[in-house]
CSV table of C-alpha atoms and ligand atoms in Angstrom, one decimal:
chain,number,residue,atom,x,y,z
A,17,MET,CA,111.9,88.1,136.3
A,18,ILE,CA,108.7,86.7,138.4
A,19,GLU,CA,109.8,85.4,142.0
A,20,TYR,CA,108.1,82.2,142.5
A,21,ARG,CA,107.1,80.8,145.5
A,22,ASN,CA,109.1,77.5,146.0
A,23,LEU,CA,107.5,73.8,146.1
A,24,ARG,CA,109.7,71.2,147.6
A,25,VAL,CA,109.9,67.8,145.8
A,26,ALA,CA,111.2,64.5,147.1
A,27,LEU,CA,111.8,61.8,144.8
A,28,LEU,CA,111.5,58.5,145.8
A,29,GLY,CA,113.4,56.2,143.7
A,30,ALA,CA,115.7,56.5,140.7
A,31,GLY,CA,115.1,53.8,138.5
A,32,SER,CA,114.0,54.0,134.9
A,33,VAL,CA,110.5,55.7,135.4
A,34,GLY,CA,112.2,58.2,138.5
A,35,SER,CA,115.4,59.0,136.9
A,36,GLN,CA,113.4,60.6,134.0
A,37,VAL,CA,111.5,62.5,136.1
A,38,ALA,CA,114.1,64.1,137.5
A,39,LYS,CA,115.7,64.6,134.1
A,40,LEU,CA,112.6,66.5,132.5
A,41,LEU,CA,111.6,68.6,136.0
A,42,LEU,CA,115.2,69.9,135.9
A,43,GLU,CA,115.6,70.5,132.4
A,44,HIS,CA,112.2,72.2,132.2
A,45,GLY,CA,112.0,73.6,135.4
A,46,ASP,CA,111.3,76.9,134.3
A,47,GLU,CA,108.6,76.7,132.2
A,48,LEU,CA,106.6,74.0,134.4
A,49,ALA,CA,107.0,77.3,137.0
A,50,ALA,CA,105.5,79.6,134.8
A,51,ARG,CA,102.7,76.9,134.2
A,52,VAL,CA,101.9,76.4,137.7
A,53,GLY,CA,103.1,79.8,139.6
A,54,ALA,CA,105.5,78.3,141.7
A,55,SER,CA,108.7,76.7,141.3
A,56,LEU,CA,109.0,72.9,142.0
A,57,GLU,CA,112.6,72.1,143.4
A,58,ILE,CA,113.9,68.8,143.6
A,59,VAL,CA,115.2,68.5,147.1
A,60,GLY,CA,116.3,65.2,146.7
A,61,ILE,CA,116.1,61.7,145.8
A,62,ALA,CA,116.3,58.7,148.1
A,63,VAL,CA,118.4,55.8,146.4
A,64,ARG,CA,119.5,52.6,147.9
A,65,ASP,CA,123.1,53.5,147.5
A,66,GLU,CA,124.3,57.1,146.6
A,67,THR,CA,127.7,56.0,145.2
A,68,ALA,CA,125.8,53.9,142.0
A,69,THR,CA,126.7,54.1,138.3
A,70,ARG,CA,123.6,55.4,137.0
A,71,ASP,CA,122.1,55.5,133.3
A,72,VAL,CA,120.8,59.0,133.8
A,73,ASP,CA,123.4,61.9,135.0
A,74,LEU,CA,121.7,63.6,137.9
A,75,PRO,CA,123.2,66.1,140.2
A,76,ARG,CA,125.4,63.5,142.8
A,77,HIS,CA,124.2,65.9,145.6
A,78,LEU,CA,120.8,65.0,145.3
A,79,TYR,CA,121.1,61.7,146.6
A,80,THR,CA,120.3,60.5,149.6
A,81,THR,CA,119.7,57.3,151.5
A,82,ASP,CA,117.5,58.7,154.7
A,83,ALA,CA,114.2,58.6,152.8
A,84,GLU,CA,112.8,59.7,155.9
A,85,SER,CA,114.0,62.9,156.5
A,86,LEU,CA,113.8,63.7,152.8
A,87,ILE,CA,110.0,62.8,153.3
A,88,LEU,CA,109.0,64.7,155.9
A,89,GLY,CA,111.1,68.2,154.4
A,90,ALA,CA,108.9,67.6,151.1
A,91,ASP,CA,105.6,69.1,150.5
A,92,ILE,CA,104.9,66.7,147.4
A,93,VAL,CA,106.5,63.5,147.1
A,94,VAL,CA,106.6,61.4,144.4
A,95,GLU,CA,107.3,57.4,145.2
A,96,LEU,CA,109.1,55.4,141.7
A,97,MET,CA,110.4,53.0,144.0
A,98,GLY,CA,107.7,50.4,143.1
A,99,GLY,CA,106.6,47.4,145.4
A,100,VAL,CA,105.0,47.2,148.3
A,101,GLU,CA,107.1,48.0,151.1
A,102,PRO,CA,108.8,50.2,152.0
A,103,ALA,CA,106.7,52.2,149.2
A,104,ARG,CA,103.9,51.7,151.1
A,105,SER,CA,105.4,52.8,154.8
A,106,TYR,CA,106.8,56.3,153.2
A,107,VAL,CA,103.5,57.1,151.0
A,108,LEU,CA,102.0,56.9,154.6
A,109,LEU,CA,104.6,58.9,156.4
A,110,ALA,CA,104.2,61.4,153.3
A,111,LEU,CA,100.2,61.9,153.7
A,112,ASN,CA,100.2,62.2,157.4
A,113,SER,CA,102.6,64.9,157.4
A,114,GLY,CA,100.5,66.5,155.1
A,115,ALA,CA,102.7,66.3,151.7
A,116,ASP,CA,100.8,65.2,148.6
A,117,VAL,CA,102.0,62.0,146.8
A,118,ILE,CA,102.0,60.8,143.6
A,119,THR,CA,102.8,57.5,142.9
A,120,ALA,CA,103.3,55.0,139.9
A,121,ASN,CA,102.9,51.6,141.7
A,122,LYS,CA,100.0,49.9,140.7
A,123,ALA,CA,100.8,46.8,143.3
A,124,LEU,CA,100.5,49.6,146.3
A,125,LEU,CA,97.2,50.9,145.1
A,126,ALA,CA,95.6,47.3,143.9
A,127,THR,CA,96.3,46.1,147.5
A,128,HIS,CA,96.5,49.3,150.0
A,129,GLY,CA,94.6,51.8,148.2
A,130,PRO,CA,91.8,52.5,150.5
A,131,GLU,CA,94.1,52.3,153.5
A,132,LEU,CA,96.2,55.2,151.7
A,133,PHE,CA,93.3,57.6,150.3
A,134,ASP,CA,91.7,57.1,154.0
A,135,ALA,CA,94.8,58.8,155.4
A,136,ALA,CA,95.1,61.6,152.4
A,137,GLU,CA,91.6,62.6,153.6
A,138,GLN,CA,92.4,62.7,157.3
A,139,VAL,CA,94.6,65.4,156.4
A,140,GLY,CA,93.2,67.1,153.3
A,141,ALA,CA,96.2,65.9,151.2
A,142,GLN,CA,96.1,64.1,147.6
A,143,LEU,CA,97.1,61.1,146.1
A,144,TYR,CA,97.5,61.0,142.7
A,145,TYR,CA,98.4,58.0,140.1
A,146,GLU,CA,98.4,58.6,136.7
A,147,ALA,CA,101.4,56.9,135.9
A,148,ALA,CA,99.9,53.3,137.4
A,149,VAL,CA,97.8,52.3,134.7
A,150,ALA,CA,98.8,52.3,131.3
A,151,GLY,CA,101.2,54.8,131.8
A,152,ALA,CA,101.7,57.8,129.5
A,153,ILE,CA,98.0,57.1,128.6
A,154,PRO,CA,96.1,59.7,130.3
A,155,ILE,CA,93.0,57.5,131.6
A,156,ILE,CA,93.2,58.1,135.7
A,157,ARG,CA,92.1,61.4,135.1
A,158,PRO,CA,89.5,61.2,132.2
A,159,LEU,CA,87.3,58.5,134.7
A,160,ARG,CA,88.1,60.5,137.9
A,161,ASP,CA,87.2,63.9,136.6
A,162,SER,CA,85.8,64.4,132.4
A,163,LEU,CA,83.4,61.4,133.2
A,164,ALA,CA,82.9,62.1,137.1
A,165,GLY,CA,79.7,63.1,135.6
A,166,ASP,CA,78.7,60.5,133.2
A,167,ARG,CA,77.9,56.5,134.0
A,168,VAL,CA,80.7,54.4,133.1
A,169,ASN,CA,79.2,51.1,131.5
A,170,ARG,CA,82.1,49.4,130.9
A,171,ILE,CA,86.0,49.3,130.2
A,172,LEU,CA,87.8,47.0,128.0
A,173,GLY,CA,91.8,47.3,128.1
A,174,ILE,CA,94.6,46.2,126.9
A,175,VAL,CA,97.0,47.3,130.0
A,176,ASN,CA,100.0,45.3,129.8
A,177,GLY,CA,102.0,45.8,127.0
A,178,THR,CA,104.5,42.4,127.5
A,179,THR,CA,101.0,40.2,126.7
A,180,ASN,CA,99.8,42.3,123.9
A,181,PHE,CA,103.5,42.2,122.2
A,182,ILE,CA,103.6,38.2,122.6
A,183,LEU,CA,100.0,37.9,121.4
A,184,ASP,CA,100.9,40.0,118.5
A,185,ARG,CA,103.8,38.3,117.5
A,186,MET,CA,102.2,35.1,117.7
A,187,ASP,CA,99.1,36.4,115.4
A,188,VAL,CA,101.2,38.8,113.0
A,189,ASP,CA,105.0,36.6,112.5
A,190,GLY,CA,103.3,33.0,113.7
A,191,ASP,CA,105.6,33.1,116.8
A,192,THR,CA,104.9,30.4,119.3
A,193,LEU,CA,104.2,32.0,122.8
A,194,GLU,CA,107.9,30.7,124.2
A,195,ASP,CA,109.2,32.4,121.0
A,196,ALA,CA,107.5,35.6,121.8
A,197,LEU,CA,108.1,36.0,125.0
A,198,ALA,CA,112.1,35.4,124.5
A,199,THR,CA,111.7,38.4,121.9
A,200,ALA,CA,109.7,40.3,124.6
A,201,THR,CA,112.7,39.6,126.8
A,202,GLU,CA,115.5,40.3,124.4
A,203,LEU,CA,113.7,43.7,123.6
A,204,GLY,CA,113.4,44.8,127.5
A,205,TYR,CA,109.6,44.3,127.6
A,206,ALA,CA,109.3,41.7,129.9
A,207,GLU,CA,111.0,41.5,133.3
A,208,ALA,CA,114.0,38.7,133.7
A,209,ASP,CA,110.9,37.1,135.8
A,210,PRO,CA,107.9,37.6,133.6
A,211,THR,CA,105.5,35.7,135.6
A,212,ALA,CA,103.4,39.3,136.6
A,213,ASP,CA,102.8,40.0,133.0
A,214,ILE,CA,102.2,36.4,131.6
A,215,GLY,CA,100.3,35.8,134.5
A,216,GLY,CA,98.0,38.5,134.1
A,217,TYR,CA,99.1,39.7,137.6
A,218,ASP,CA,99.8,43.3,136.6
A,219,ALA,CA,96.8,43.6,134.6
A,220,ALA,CA,94.4,42.6,137.2
A,221,GLN,CA,96.4,44.9,139.2
A,222,LYS,CA,95.3,47.7,136.5
A,223,ALA,CA,91.6,46.3,137.0
A,224,ALA,CA,91.0,46.6,140.4
A,225,ILE,CA,92.4,50.0,140.5
A,226,LEU,CA,90.1,50.8,136.9
A,227,ALA,CA,87.4,49.5,138.1
A,228,SER,CA,87.4,51.0,141.8
A,229,LEU,CA,87.3,54.3,139.6
A,230,ALA,CA,84.8,53.9,137.4
A,231,PHE,CA,82.2,52.4,139.5
A,232,HIS,CA,83.0,54.7,142.9
A,233,THR,CA,83.2,51.2,144.5
A,234,THR,CA,86.1,49.8,146.3
A,235,VAL,CA,87.3,46.7,144.3
A,236,PRO,CA,89.8,44.7,146.3
A,237,ILE,CA,92.8,42.9,144.1
A,238,GLU,CA,91.3,39.1,145.6
A,239,SER,CA,88.2,40.3,143.8
A,240,VAL,CA,89.7,40.6,140.6
A,241,TYR,CA,89.5,36.9,138.2
A,242,ARG,CA,92.2,36.4,136.8
A,243,GLU,CA,94.0,34.6,134.1
A,244,GLY,CA,97.0,34.4,131.7
A,245,ILE,CA,98.6,33.6,128.6
A,246,THR,CA,100.3,30.6,129.1
A,247,SER,CA,97.7,28.3,128.1
A,248,VAL,CA,97.1,30.2,124.6
A,249,ASN,CA,98.3,28.1,122.1
A,250,ARG,CA,99.1,28.9,118.1
A,251,ALA,CA,96.2,26.6,117.1
A,252,GLN,CA,93.6,29.2,118.7
A,253,VAL,CA,95.1,32.2,117.3
A,254,GLU,CA,95.3,30.7,113.9
A,255,ALA,CA,91.4,29.4,114.6
A,256,ALA,CA,90.7,33.1,115.7
A,257,ARG,CA,92.3,35.0,112.8
A,258,ALA,CA,90.3,32.3,110.3
A,259,ASN,CA,86.9,33.7,112.1
A,260,GLY,CA,88.0,37.5,111.8
A,261,SER,CA,89.1,37.5,115.4
A,262,VAL,CA,92.0,37.9,117.1
A,263,ILE,CA,92.7,37.3,121.0
A,264,LYS,CA,93.9,39.9,123.2
A,265,LEU,CA,94.4,40.0,127.2
A,266,LEU,CA,91.8,42.2,128.2
A,267,ALA,CA,91.4,43.9,131.8
A,268,ILE,CA,87.6,43.7,132.0
A,269,CYS,CA,85.8,46.2,134.3
A,270,GLU,CA,81.7,45.9,133.7
A,271,ARG,CA,78.5,46.9,135.5
A,272,ILE,CA,76.1,44.0,135.5
A,273,VAL,CA,72.5,44.3,135.7
A,274,HIS,CA,71.3,40.8,137.0
A,275,PRO,CA,68.8,39.6,134.1
A,276,VAL,CA,66.0,38.2,136.6
A,277,THR,CA,67.0,40.0,140.1
A,278,GLY,CA,67.8,43.3,138.6
A,279,VAL,CA,70.2,43.5,141.2
A,280,GLU,CA,73.3,45.8,140.1
A,281,GLY,CA,76.8,44.5,140.4
A,282,VAL,CA,80.5,45.1,139.1
A,283,SER,CA,83.0,42.6,137.6
A,284,ALA,CA,86.8,43.3,137.0
A,285,ARG,CA,88.3,40.4,135.5
A,286,VAL,CA,91.3,39.2,133.2
A,287,TYR,CA,91.7,36.6,130.7
A,288,PRO,CA,92.5,36.3,127.2
A,289,ALA,CA,89.9,36.8,124.9
A,290,LEU,CA,88.2,36.9,121.5
A,291,ILE,CA,87.6,40.0,120.0
A,292,SER,CA,86.2,41.3,116.4
A,293,ARG,CA,89.2,42.7,114.1
A,294,THR,CA,86.6,45.1,113.5
A,295,HIS,CA,87.1,46.7,117.3
A,296,PRO,CA,89.2,49.5,118.0
A,297,LEU,CA,91.1,47.3,120.4
A,298,ALA,CA,91.8,44.8,117.6
A,299,ALA,CA,94.5,47.6,116.1
A,300,VAL,CA,96.5,47.8,119.3
A,301,HIS,CA,99.8,46.1,117.9
A,302,GLY,CA,102.9,45.7,119.5
A,303,ALA,CA,103.6,47.0,123.3
A,304,HIS,CA,101.2,49.4,123.0
A,305,ASN,CA,98.0,49.6,125.4
A,306,ALA,CA,94.4,50.9,124.7
A,307,VAL,CA,91.8,51.4,126.9
A,308,PHE,CA,88.0,51.2,125.8
A,309,VAL,CA,85.5,52.7,127.9
A,310,GLN,CA,81.8,52.6,127.3
A,311,ALA,CA,79.7,55.3,129.0
A,312,ALA,CA,76.0,55.9,129.4
A,313,ALA,CA,76.0,59.8,127.4
A,314,ALA,CA,79.3,59.5,126.3
A,315,GLY,CA,79.1,56.2,124.3
A,316,ASP,CA,82.7,54.8,123.1
A,317,LEU,CA,85.6,56.0,123.9
A,318,MET,CA,89.2,55.0,123.1
A,319,PHE,CA,92.5,56.0,125.1
A,320,TYR,CA,95.8,54.8,123.1
A,321,GLY,CA,99.4,54.8,123.3
A,322,ALA,CA,102.6,53.8,125.5
A,323,GLY,CA,102.0,52.0,128.2
A,324,ALA,CA,105.2,51.7,129.5
A,325,GLY,CA,108.5,53.3,128.9
A,326,GLY,CA,110.3,55.3,131.4
A,327,VAL,CA,110.3,58.6,129.9
A,328,GLU,CA,106.9,58.1,128.4
A,329,THR,CA,105.4,57.3,132.1
A,330,ALA,CA,107.4,60.2,133.4
A,331,SER,CA,105.5,62.7,131.8
A,332,ALA,CA,102.3,61.0,133.3
A,333,VAL,CA,104.2,61.2,136.5
A,334,LEU,CA,104.9,65.3,135.7
A,335,GLY,CA,101.3,65.9,134.8
A,336,ASP,CA,100.5,64.9,138.3
A,337,LEU,CA,102.9,67.1,139.7
A,338,VAL,CA,101.6,70.2,138.2
A,339,SER,CA,98.4,69.3,139.2
A,340,ALA,CA,99.7,68.9,142.8
A,341,ALA,CA,101.5,72.1,142.5
A,342,ARG,CA,98.6,73.9,141.4
A,343,ARG,CA,96.8,72.7,144.3
A,344,HIS,CA,99.3,74.0,146.5
A,345,VAL,CA,99.3,77.6,145.1
A,346,VAL,CA,95.6,77.6,145.2
A,347,GLY,CA,94.8,76.2,148.6
A,348,GLY,CA,92.1,74.1,150.3
A,349,PRO,CA,92.3,70.5,150.7
A,350,GLY,CA,92.5,67.6,148.4
A,351,VAL,CA,89.7,65.7,146.4
A,352,ALA,CA,88.7,62.5,147.9
A,353,GLU,CA,88.8,59.4,146.1
A,354,SER,CA,84.9,58.9,145.6
A,355,THR,CA,83.9,55.1,146.7
A,356,HIS,CA,80.1,56.0,147.5
A,357,ALA,CA,78.7,53.5,145.4
A,358,GLN,CA,79.9,50.3,146.7
A,359,LEU,CA,78.2,48.0,144.4
A,360,PRO,CA,78.6,44.2,145.1
A,361,VAL,CA,81.7,42.9,143.5
A,362,LEU,CA,80.4,39.9,141.1
A,363,ASP,CA,81.7,36.3,141.2
A,364,ILE,CA,83.4,35.4,138.0
A,365,GLY,CA,80.3,33.0,138.1
A,366,GLN,CA,78.0,35.6,137.8
A,367,VAL,CA,79.7,37.2,134.7
A,368,ILE,CA,77.5,37.2,132.1
A,369,THR,CA,79.2,36.7,128.4
A,370,ARG,CA,79.5,34.9,125.3
A,371,TYR,CA,82.1,32.1,124.3
A,372,GLN,CA,83.5,30.1,121.9
A,373,ILE,CA,84.0,26.7,122.5
A,374,THR,CA,86.1,23.9,120.4
A,375,LEU,CA,85.2,20.4,120.5
A,376,GLU,CA,86.8,17.5,118.5
A,377,VAL,CA,84.1,15.0,118.0
A,378,VAL,CA,83.7,11.7,116.7
A,379,ASP,CA,82.1,12.2,113.1
A,380,GLN,CA,78.9,9.9,112.9
A,381,PRO,CA,75.1,10.3,113.1
A,382,GLY,CA,73.6,12.0,116.3
A,383,VAL,CA,76.7,13.7,117.5
A,384,LEU,CA,75.4,17.1,116.5
A,385,ALA,CA,72.3,16.6,118.3
A,386,THR,CA,73.9,15.0,121.7
A,387,VAL,CA,75.8,18.1,121.6
A,388,ALA,CA,73.2,20.6,120.9
A,389,ARG,CA,70.9,18.9,123.6
A,390,ILE,CA,73.8,19.0,126.5
A,391,LEU,CA,74.2,23.0,125.7
A,392,SER,CA,70.4,23.2,125.6
A,393,ASP,CA,70.4,21.2,128.8
A,394,GLY,CA,72.7,23.5,130.3
A,395,GLY,CA,70.9,26.8,130.0
A,396,VAL,CA,73.6,27.9,126.8
A,397,SER,CA,72.1,29.0,123.6
A,398,VAL,CA,74.0,28.4,120.4
A,399,GLU,CA,74.6,31.5,117.9
A,400,THR,CA,76.8,29.6,115.3
A,401,VAL,CA,77.8,26.3,114.8
A,402,GLN,CA,80.9,25.0,112.3
A,403,GLN,CA,82.2,21.9,111.5
A,404,SER,CA,85.4,20.6,110.0
A,405,ILE,CA,86.0,17.1,109.2
A,406,ALA,CA,89.7,16.3,110.1
A,407,GLY,CA,89.3,12.8,108.3
A,408,THR,CA,92.0,11.5,110.5
A,409,PRO,CA,91.2,7.8,112.2
A,410,VAL,CA,91.1,8.0,115.9
A,411,PRO,CA,91.3,5.6,118.6
A,412,ALA,CA,88.3,4.0,119.9
A,413,LEU,CA,85.8,5.2,122.0
A,414,PRO,CA,84.0,3.4,124.4
A,415,GLY,CA,81.1,2.1,122.6
A,416,GLN,CA,82.8,2.9,119.2
A,417,GLU,CA,84.6,1.6,116.5
A,418,LEU,CA,88.5,1.9,115.7
A,419,GLY,CA,89.4,4.4,113.0
A,420,ALA,CA,86.2,6.9,112.8
A,421,ALA,CA,86.9,10.2,111.6
A,422,THR,CA,87.1,12.8,113.8
A,423,ALA,CA,85.3,16.1,113.5
A,424,THR,CA,86.0,19.6,114.9
A,425,LEU,CA,82.9,21.5,116.1
A,426,VAL,CA,83.1,25.0,116.9
A,427,ILE,CA,80.4,26.6,119.0
A,428,GLY,CA,79.5,30.1,119.1
A,429,THR,CA,76.9,31.2,121.8
A,430,HIS,CA,74.7,33.7,123.1
A,431,GLU,CA,75.4,34.9,126.1
A,432,ALA,CA,75.4,33.0,128.9
A,433,GLU,CA,76.5,33.2,132.7
A,434,GLU,CA,79.7,32.0,133.3
A,435,ALA,CA,78.7,29.2,136.2
A,436,ALA,CA,76.4,27.3,133.5
A,437,LEU,CA,78.8,27.8,131.0
A,438,ALA,CA,81.7,25.7,132.9
A,439,ALA,CA,78.8,23.3,133.9
A,440,THR,CA,78.0,23.1,130.3
A,441,VAL,CA,81.6,22.2,129.5
A,442,GLU,CA,81.7,19.8,132.2
A,443,ALA,CA,79.0,18.3,130.7
A,444,LEU,CA,80.4,18.2,127.3
A,445,SER,CA,83.9,16.7,128.5
A,446,ALA,CA,82.0,14.0,130.3
A,447,SER,CA,80.0,13.1,127.1
A,448,ASP,CA,80.7,10.0,124.8
A,449,VAL,CA,80.6,12.0,121.9
A,450,VAL,CA,83.3,14.6,122.9
A,451,SER,CA,86.4,13.6,122.4
A,452,ALA,CA,88.5,16.3,123.8
A,453,VAL,CA,87.4,19.9,124.4
A,454,ALA,CA,89.8,21.8,122.4
A,455,SER,CA,89.1,25.3,123.5
A,456,VAL,CA,86.7,27.5,125.6
A,457,LEU,CA,87.7,31.3,125.1
A,458,ARG,CA,85.1,34.2,126.1
A,459,VAL,CA,84.1,36.2,123.3
A,460,GLU,CA,84.1,40.3,124.1
A,461,GLY,CA,83.6,43.5,122.7
A,462,SER,CA,80.3,43.2,121.4
B,529,NAD,N1,108.7,51.4,133.6
B,529,NAD,C1,107.5,51.4,133.5
B,529,NAD,O1,107.5,51.5,132.1
B,529,NAD,C2,106.5,51.8,134.8
B,529,NAD,C3,105.2,52.2,133.4
B,529,NAD,C4,104.1,52.5,134.3
B,529,NAD,C5,104.3,52.3,136.2
B,529,NAD,N2,105.7,51.9,136.4
B,529,NAD,C6,105.6,51.6,137.9
B,529,NAD,O2,106.8,52.8,138.2
B,529,NAD,C7,107.2,52.2,139.2
B,529,NAD,C8,108.8,52.2,139.3
B,529,NAD,O3,109.0,51.7,138.1
B,529,NAD,P1,110.6,51.6,137.2
B,529,NAD,O4,110.3,51.3,136.4
B,529,NAD,O5,111.0,53.0,137.2
B,529,NAD,O6,111.2,50.7,138.5
B,529,NAD,P2,112.7,50.4,138.5
B,529,NAD,O7,113.0,49.1,139.2
B,529,NAD,O8,113.8,51.2,137.6
B,529,NAD,O9,113.4,51.6,139.9
B,529,NAD,C9,112.8,51.8,140.8
B,529,NAD,C10,114.3,52.4,142.1
B,529,NAD,O10,114.0,52.5,143.3
B,529,NAD,C11,114.5,51.9,143.8
B,529,NAD,N3,114.3,51.3,145.2
B,529,NAD,C12,113.6,50.2,145.6
B,529,NAD,N4,113.5,50.4,147.0
B,529,NAD,C13,114.1,51.4,147.3
B,529,NAD,C14,114.5,52.3,148.2
B,529,NAD,N5,113.9,51.4,149.9
B,529,NAD,N6,115.0,53.3,148.8
B,529,NAD,C15,115.3,54.0,148.1
B,529,NAD,N7,115.2,53.2,146.3
B,529,NAD,C16,114.8,52.1,146.6
B,529,NAD,C17,115.6,50.7,142.9
B,529,NAD,O11,116.6,50.4,143.3
B,529,NAD,C18,115.1,51.0,142.0
B,529,NAD,O12,116.4,51.9,141.4
B,529,NAD,C19,107.1,50.9,139.9
B,529,NAD,O13,105.7,51.0,141.0
B,529,NAD,C20,106.4,50.4,138.5
B,529,NAD,O14,105.4,49.5,138.6
B,529,NAD,C21,106.7,51.6,136.0
B,530,HSE,N1,105.2,45.3,132.9
B,530,HSE,C1,104.1,45.9,132.5
B,530,HSE,C2,104.9,47.5,132.5
B,530,HSE,C3,103.7,48.5,132.9
B,530,HSE,O1,103.3,48.7,133.8
B,530,HSE,C4,103.8,45.8,131.2
B,530,HSE,O2,104.1,45.3,130.0
B,530,HSE,O3,103.0,46.4,130.6
B,531,NA,NA1,98.0,56.6,132.7
């Protein structure tokens, strides 16, 4: 029997992920020890209440409410409590004591990442966070290591399972957003308070983490543009389907070179967008996640799988634990986070993409020409126009007769700057020939 050196592992939190990490570690300890060359001993699990009844049966003597003593006696600390405080203080305490830290906490990383990475670098420790983005799917390590020699240009991610489930139900089953959200809650995908998911906040935190990593640039959460899915309606979903597209909530991280100045910047943004049904991300159904990466040399890459779930996410945490443990065995300091590029983070107004604008107009001669002129005056170039005539009378607009038939114009644009597009939509909305701007959606994934 091989005698291994012992590495002391402290777990903070015994919830969905923490309890599964503990269970797997206890079940597969011998195998992991053989892979690492050291045994991973759980020295304790910090909980709020040692006597609470729990779904996963773990040895009771491991539970403690004294998180600080537990942290100070550990070689590796695994933070799975979630939230910013006390997680931040505990992670800093661990790093400052020289321990490596593993976390799944996107809220913490998106808001305090630089502070934590600096603390790790000061003492030569390392902070691992594979589980923080897209759960079990390996995406942090591929960006940090496998693609470190390449140049990432764009990431399109479906990184929130709840919203993908809802949009998929609206598309495939014809549900309303409210019905689909109720089903997501019933099935345990959405939290009791689903604001972080449907408001796009969870995806925005993940976008900040991915963009920082991909572009070697600090991307603060405040600079991530965010729209949730609450305004997506059945009419938009049906229209997308009819046009061979689908609406997905995308986390987009992009390197943008200004067409005139040539200045390079990065954009991180989250919004519901149209993508073609032929795009690989269109095939991501239910609560699954996927991250589509475009890199200069590697070309297009797709990472797909379970973005949430206790045991699935525990897989990513254990992968980090093995990496950290191997580093302890070999010795030497951790590898610092790379932020050498520090590219400017662009405002949403500077983003360049394509759009689909749906207008309700009065069906009379000259309307199309007026709409085309407003678009052209705004510097927005039209790629496609589709018109359908509803034939239903509408109330009179200024200068028009009662009972005129309405028409729906669906305009697909070429690439345009968001600021120019927004001003143009305002001009369209103010025009006498437009009775309503029914929908403006960005089109991604070309
Ligand atoms: N569940 C998932 O599918 C998933 C996926 C990816 C990432 N994550 C992340 O993993 C982390 C854990 O998520 P979870 O789903 O296991 O959450 P959870 O709510 O099930 O578990 C968190 C546990 O930590 C405990 N806790 C909170 N504050 C504490 C404190 N001060 N002291 C001791 N214990 C404390 C809670 O009582 C709870 O038992 C979060 O950061 C989350 O964002 C979760
Ligand atoms: N609430 C998240 C969990 C994983 O971060 C989701 O729906 O994807
Ligand atoms: Na992951």
